[in-house]
Structures are given as C-alpha cells and as structure tokens.
C-alpha cells in the first residue's frame, strides 16, 4: 500500500510540474488541464481532476487514496518553446516511453532552462518589429528608423524595470513613457514626421496580444474565471501602455 501511495504522490508531482511550466509559459487553461489529466491517465490514474486560475493550480486524484494538491503561480511570461517541450514529454508518457522518474527529470530540466534568446536579441528584434509595424500601418519609410529606435528603447526600459520592480504595470508604463518621450523628441527635432504612426508602431511589442487571445479562448472553452482574469490582466497592461503615452503627450 505504501508503494501505491508513493507512486500516486510521484504522479501528482509530475502532473503539477507539467501544469506549472505550461501555465507560467502562457498556455491556455484548457490545454494545461487536458495535458495534466492525460499524463495522469497514462500512468494509470483515471479519476483525476484539475482546476486552475492564472495564479494557482489545484489537482486531485481519487484512487487508491484521495489526494489534493495546490501550487501557486507567481510569475507568468510567454515561452512557446517550453509549452512545446512539455507537450512532447506528455506524448512520450502517453506512448509509454518514459517512466515517472524519467518524466519528472525531463520536466525539471525544462523548468530550469534559460531563455532561448538573449536579452539584446529580443531588444533588437523588438526594434525591427516596430519599424515593420510602421510600414504595415502605412507609415512613410523615413520614419522606419525613428520607430525602430523608439521601440527598442521602450522595450529595453520594459525589460530593465521588470527586473527591478517585478510588477508588469510599472514596467509597461515605463516602457510606454520612454517610447512617448523618444517619439515626441524625434518629431520635434525633425528626425521623425508622423508622430501618431511612430508611437502606435513602437508600442506594438508591448501589447499583450497572446494574453488577449488566451482570455478569449478560455472564455469560449467555458473557463470563465480564468478568461476574465486574463482579460483583466490584459486590460491593466493596455491601460498602463495608454497611460504612459498619455502622460507624455499631456506636456
């Protein structure tokens, strides 16, 4: 009986770790729940239940003994590569290619992996993306470089502030503030021309597009609390961006 209980605890640990990694990496709620239940079923636990919000996961199994565990989710970001890796581990478990211990080690390795792209590359790509958004929004080519500079500086500020103060509102507000100041300065001194297009293009890397998409998908899947929570988070983030730009333009 002790061996069965130990195995049950180990299965729960694997399921919770998989769910934690996916939820922290920006996966949809229904996808996380489905992955956890599939992993449990692959290890022989048919009666499992999961419930989660953006800030926590509750997972329960009924046999051989009813056990319920809760873990907190304190930090969330976007890392589609980690979601894909967890899905690969889940498929391997379903095919019987991994034991419980091997699956746990694989998930721990995924959890402790560093970001694929260095910070400087993310800043550079954000700058290029800002310039490309300007062209997409029918801006003029001479404003490509000003938009790229404003977008790069704004994203740099966002990354720095998020490390200093781990609150997305202040990081987004600071990034938008830098974008607004930079854009106004460049237009005022003749380096840029269309202020509105430059600002709109530069803030696009900060816009929580994935969060908004996941909120809608969760609502459509019936996860009302998670959908509303993510929608509220996206609204606060959008408000921070708007407030930063509005604060700049008010002077």
Short mmCIF file of C-alpha atoms in Angstrom, two decimals:
data_model
loop_
_atom_site.label_atom_id
_atom_site.label_comp_id
_atom_site.label_asym_id
_atom_site.label_seq_id
_atom_site.Cartn_x
_atom_site.Cartn_y
_atom_site.Cartn_z
CA UNK A 1 0.00 0.00 0.00
CA UNK A 2 2.87 2.37 0.79
CA UNK A 3 4.32 1.76 -2.68
CA UNK A 4 0.96 2.64 -4.25
CA UNK A 5 0.74 5.85 -2.25
CA UNK A 6 4.31 6.79 -3.16
CA UNK A 7 3.56 6.17 -6.83
CA UNK A 8 0.41 8.28 -6.55
CA UNK A 9 2.37 11.15 -4.98
CA UNK A 10 5.00 10.90 -7.72
CA UNK A 11 2.33 11.02 -10.44
CA UNK A 12 0.81 14.12 -8.85
CA UNK A 13 4.24 15.79 -8.73
CA UNK A 14 4.77 15.12 -12.44
CA UNK A 15 1.32 16.43 -13.36
CA UNK A 16 1.67 19.57 -11.26
CA UNK A 17 5.13 20.32 -12.62
CA UNK A 18 3.91 19.95 -16.20
CA UNK A 19 0.94 22.21 -15.47
CA UNK A 20 3.11 24.78 -13.70
CA UNK A 21 5.56 25.06 -16.60
CA UNK A 22 2.78 25.41 -19.17
CA UNK A 23 0.78 27.96 -17.19
CA UNK A 24 3.88 30.06 -16.47
CA UNK A 25 4.79 29.95 -20.16
CA UNK A 26 1.46 31.34 -21.40
CA UNK A 27 -0.56 28.23 -22.28
CA UNK A 28 -4.34 28.26 -22.34
CA UNK A 29 -6.12 26.95 -19.25
CA UNK A 30 -7.97 24.15 -21.03
CA UNK A 31 -4.74 22.95 -22.66
CA UNK A 32 -2.99 22.77 -19.29
CA UNK A 33 -5.84 20.84 -17.68
CA UNK A 34 -6.04 18.41 -20.59
CA UNK A 35 -2.28 17.76 -20.50
CA UNK A 36 -2.30 17.08 -16.75
CA UNK A 37 -5.20 14.66 -16.97
CA UNK A 38 -3.65 12.84 -19.94
CA UNK A 39 -0.39 12.38 -18.06
CA UNK A 40 -2.25 11.01 -15.04
CA UNK A 41 -4.28 8.63 -17.23
CA UNK A 42 -1.12 7.40 -18.98
CA UNK A 43 0.31 6.43 -15.58
CA UNK A 44 -2.87 4.54 -14.67
CA UNK A 45 -4.77 7.20 -12.70
CA UNK A 46 -8.11 7.52 -14.46
CA UNK A 47 -10.05 9.54 -11.89
CA UNK A 48 -8.14 12.81 -11.78
CA UNK A 49 -9.47 16.35 -11.61
CA UNK A 50 -7.78 19.68 -12.19
CA UNK A 51 -8.83 23.25 -11.66
CA UNK A 52 -6.74 26.32 -12.23
CA UNK A 53 -6.66 30.06 -12.42
CA UNK A 54 -3.79 32.22 -13.70
CA UNK A 55 -2.38 32.29 -10.16
CA UNK A 56 -2.80 28.70 -8.98
CA UNK A 57 -3.39 25.03 -9.82
CA UNK A 58 -5.48 22.53 -7.86
CA UNK A 59 -5.02 18.88 -8.82
CA UNK A 60 -6.77 15.91 -7.25
CA UNK A 61 -6.77 12.11 -7.68
CA UNK A 62 -9.25 9.68 -6.15
CA UNK A 63 -7.50 6.29 -6.25
CA UNK A 64 -6.00 4.50 -4.41
CA UNK A 65 -6.37 7.34 -1.90
CA UNK A 66 -7.96 10.73 -2.35
CA UNK A 67 -5.17 13.34 -2.51
CA UNK A 68 -5.44 17.00 -3.43
CA UNK A 69 -2.53 19.37 -4.02
CA UNK A 70 -2.31 23.10 -4.64
CA UNK A 71 0.56 25.14 -6.06
CA UNK A 72 0.85 28.89 -6.59
CA UNK A 73 1.83 30.55 -9.86
CA UNK A 74 3.60 33.83 -9.14
CA UNK A 75 5.24 34.66 -12.47
CA UNK A 76 3.87 34.38 -15.99
CA UNK A 77 5.55 35.04 -19.30
CA UNK A 78 5.41 33.87 -22.92
CA UNK A 79 7.59 30.91 -23.87
CA UNK A 80 6.02 28.76 -26.57
CA UNK A 81 9.14 26.59 -26.75
CA UNK A 82 8.63 25.32 -23.19
CA UNK A 83 4.97 24.59 -23.94
CA UNK A 84 6.04 22.55 -26.96
CA UNK A 85 8.63 20.65 -24.91
CA UNK A 86 6.08 19.78 -22.22
CA UNK A 87 3.69 18.57 -24.92
CA UNK A 88 6.48 16.36 -26.29
CA UNK A 89 7.09 14.88 -22.83
CA UNK A 90 3.35 14.32 -22.46
CA UNK A 91 3.20 12.45 -25.78
CA UNK A 92 6.19 10.31 -24.77
CA UNK A 93 4.45 9.45 -21.50
CA UNK A 94 1.26 8.50 -23.35
CA UNK A 95 3.29 6.20 -25.63
CA UNK A 96 4.87 4.52 -22.61
CA UNK A 97 8.37 5.73 -23.45
CA UNK A 98 9.04 7.42 -20.09
CA UNK A 99 8.77 6.24 -16.51
CA UNK A 100 7.58 8.54 -13.74
CA UNK A 101 11.15 9.30 -12.65
CA UNK A 102 12.32 9.97 -16.21
CA UNK A 103 9.34 12.23 -16.88
CA UNK A 104 9.99 14.22 -13.70
CA UNK A 105 13.65 14.69 -14.59
CA UNK A 106 12.74 15.80 -18.11
CA UNK A 107 10.24 18.34 -16.80
CA UNK A 108 12.70 19.66 -14.22
CA UNK A 109 15.22 20.19 -16.99
CA UNK A 110 12.63 22.14 -18.99
CA UNK A 111 11.68 24.23 -15.95
CA UNK A 112 15.27 25.32 -15.27
CA UNK A 113 16.15 26.06 -18.88
CA UNK A 114 17.24 29.61 -19.55
CA UNK A 115 15.61 31.76 -22.19
CA UNK A 116 16.41 30.69 -25.74
CA UNK A 117 17.11 34.21 -26.93
CA UNK A 118 19.42 36.66 -25.10
CA UNK A 119 18.01 39.99 -23.97
CA UNK A 120 19.97 42.01 -26.52
CA UNK A 121 18.49 39.97 -29.36
CA UNK A 122 14.94 40.46 -28.04
CA UNK A 123 15.53 44.21 -27.89
CA UNK A 124 16.95 44.23 -31.41
CA UNK A 125 14.03 42.20 -32.79
CA UNK A 126 11.55 44.48 -30.99
CA UNK A 127 13.17 47.45 -32.69
CA UNK A 128 12.94 45.81 -36.12
CA UNK A 129 9.36 44.75 -35.46
CA UNK A 130 8.43 48.33 -34.54
CA UNK A 131 9.78 49.57 -37.86
CA UNK A 132 7.92 46.83 -39.75
CA UNK A 133 4.68 47.69 -37.94
CA UNK A 134 5.11 51.28 -39.08
CA UNK A 135 5.20 50.19 -42.71
CA UNK A 136 2.23 47.90 -42.13
CA UNK A 137 0.28 50.84 -40.67
CA UNK A 138 1.02 52.78 -43.89
CA UNK A 139 3.67 55.00 -42.41
CA UNK A 140 6.41 56.54 -44.50
CA UNK A 141 9.82 54.93 -44.94
CA UNK A 142 11.78 57.86 -43.42
CA UNK A 143 10.02 57.06 -40.11
CA UNK A 144 11.23 53.44 -40.10
CA UNK A 145 14.40 54.22 -38.16
CA UNK A 146 12.70 56.55 -35.61
CA UNK A 147 10.07 53.86 -34.92
CA UNK A 148 12.78 51.23 -34.54
CA UNK A 149 14.74 53.41 -32.12
CA UNK A 150 11.67 54.26 -30.03
CA UNK A 151 10.52 50.64 -29.97
CA UNK A 152 13.96 49.36 -28.99
CA UNK A 153 14.42 51.92 -26.21
CA UNK A 154 10.92 51.30 -24.89
CA UNK A 155 11.37 47.53 -24.80
CA UNK A 156 14.77 47.96 -23.14
CA UNK A 157 13.16 50.05 -20.42
CA UNK A 158 10.39 47.48 -20.02
CA UNK A 159 12.91 44.65 -19.53
CA UNK A 160 15.02 46.67 -17.07
CA UNK A 161 12.07 47.88 -14.98
CA UNK A 162 10.54 44.42 -14.85
CA UNK A 163 13.78 43.12 -13.32
CA UNK A 164 13.97 45.96 -10.80
CA UNK A 165 10.24 46.02 -9.91
CA UNK A 166 8.56 42.71 -10.87
CA UNK A 167 5.18 44.35 -11.48
CA UNK A 168 4.12 44.42 -15.12
CA UNK A 169 2.07 47.62 -14.74
CA UNK A 170 5.11 49.73 -13.82
CA UNK A 171 7.28 48.04 -16.44
CA UNK A 172 4.71 48.60 -19.20
CA UNK A 173 4.07 52.18 -18.06
CA UNK A 174 7.80 52.97 -18.03
CA UNK A 175 8.34 51.41 -21.45
CA UNK A 176 5.44 53.38 -22.95
CA UNK A 177 6.68 56.56 -21.27
CA UNK A 178 10.12 56.15 -22.87
CA UNK A 179 8.51 55.46 -26.26
CA UNK A 180 6.38 58.58 -25.99
CA UNK A 181 9.27 60.82 -24.93
CA UNK A 182 11.56 59.45 -27.64
CA UNK A 183 8.94 59.78 -30.37
CA UNK A 184 8.00 63.34 -29.41
CA UNK A 185 11.66 64.35 -29.22
CA UNK A 186 12.49 62.91 -32.66
CA UNK A 187 9.48 64.53 -34.35
CA UNK A 188 10.14 67.87 -32.65
CA UNK A 189 13.71 67.98 -33.91
CA UNK A 190 12.88 66.84 -37.43
CA UNK A 191 14.16 63.29 -37.22
CA UNK A 192 10.64 61.84 -37.46
CA UNK A 193 7.50 63.04 -39.21
CA UNK A 194 4.27 61.19 -38.32
CA UNK A 195 4.12 61.17 -34.52
CA UNK A 196 0.97 59.06 -34.16
CA UNK A 197 2.20 56.32 -36.51
CA UNK A 198 5.61 56.18 -34.81
CA UNK A 199 4.05 55.83 -31.35
CA UNK A 200 1.50 53.21 -32.40
CA UNK A 201 4.15 51.12 -34.15
CA UNK A 202 6.63 51.38 -31.27
CA UNK A 203 4.22 50.19 -28.57
CA UNK A 204 3.18 47.08 -30.51
CA UNK A 205 5.93 44.84 -28.97
CA UNK A 206 4.47 45.70 -25.54
CA UNK A 207 0.85 44.91 -26.44
CA UNK A 208 -0.38 41.73 -24.65
CA UNK A 209 -1.66 40.02 -27.79
CA UNK A 210 -1.20 36.44 -26.60
CA UNK A 211 -2.87 37.24 -23.28
CA UNK A 212 -5.92 38.69 -25.02
CA UNK A 213 -6.12 35.67 -27.34
CA UNK A 214 -5.88 33.19 -24.45
CA UNK A 215 -8.53 35.10 -22.49
CA UNK A 216 -10.98 34.81 -25.40
CA UNK A 217 -10.15 31.13 -25.97
CA UNK A 218 -10.62 30.34 -22.28
CA UNK A 219 -13.98 32.10 -22.25
CA UNK A 220 -15.07 30.18 -25.35
CA UNK A 221 -13.95 26.91 -23.71
CA UNK A 222 -16.06 27.65 -20.61
CA UNK A 223 -13.24 28.62 -18.23
CA UNK A 224 -14.95 31.82 -17.14
CA UNK A 225 -12.79 32.70 -14.13
CA UNK A 226 -9.52 32.19 -15.98
CA UNK A 227 -10.82 34.01 -19.05
CA UNK A 228 -12.00 37.00 -17.03
CA UNK A 229 -8.77 37.05 -15.01
CA UNK A 230 -6.58 37.05 -18.11
CA UNK A 231 -8.84 39.62 -19.73
CA UNK A 232 -8.49 41.87 -16.67
CA UNK A 233 -4.71 41.45 -16.74
CA UNK A 234 -4.64 42.36 -20.44
CA UNK A 235 -6.81 45.41 -19.73
CA UNK A 236 -4.49 46.61 -16.95
CA UNK A 237 -1.47 46.13 -19.24
CA UNK A 238 -3.18 48.05 -22.04
CA UNK A 239 -4.15 50.79 -19.60
CA UNK A 240 -0.52 51.07 -18.45
CA UNK A 241 0.65 51.50 -22.05
CA UNK A 242 -2.03 54.08 -22.75
CA UNK A 243 -1.28 55.93 -19.52
CA UNK A 244 2.41 56.14 -20.35
CA UNK A 245 1.72 57.61 -23.77
CA UNK A 246 -0.99 59.95 -22.46
CA UNK A 247 1.34 61.23 -19.72
CA UNK A 248 3.94 62.10 -22.35
CA UNK A 249 1.51 63.84 -24.71
CA UNK A 250 -0.04 65.87 -21.88
CA UNK A 251 3.05 68.10 -21.69
#
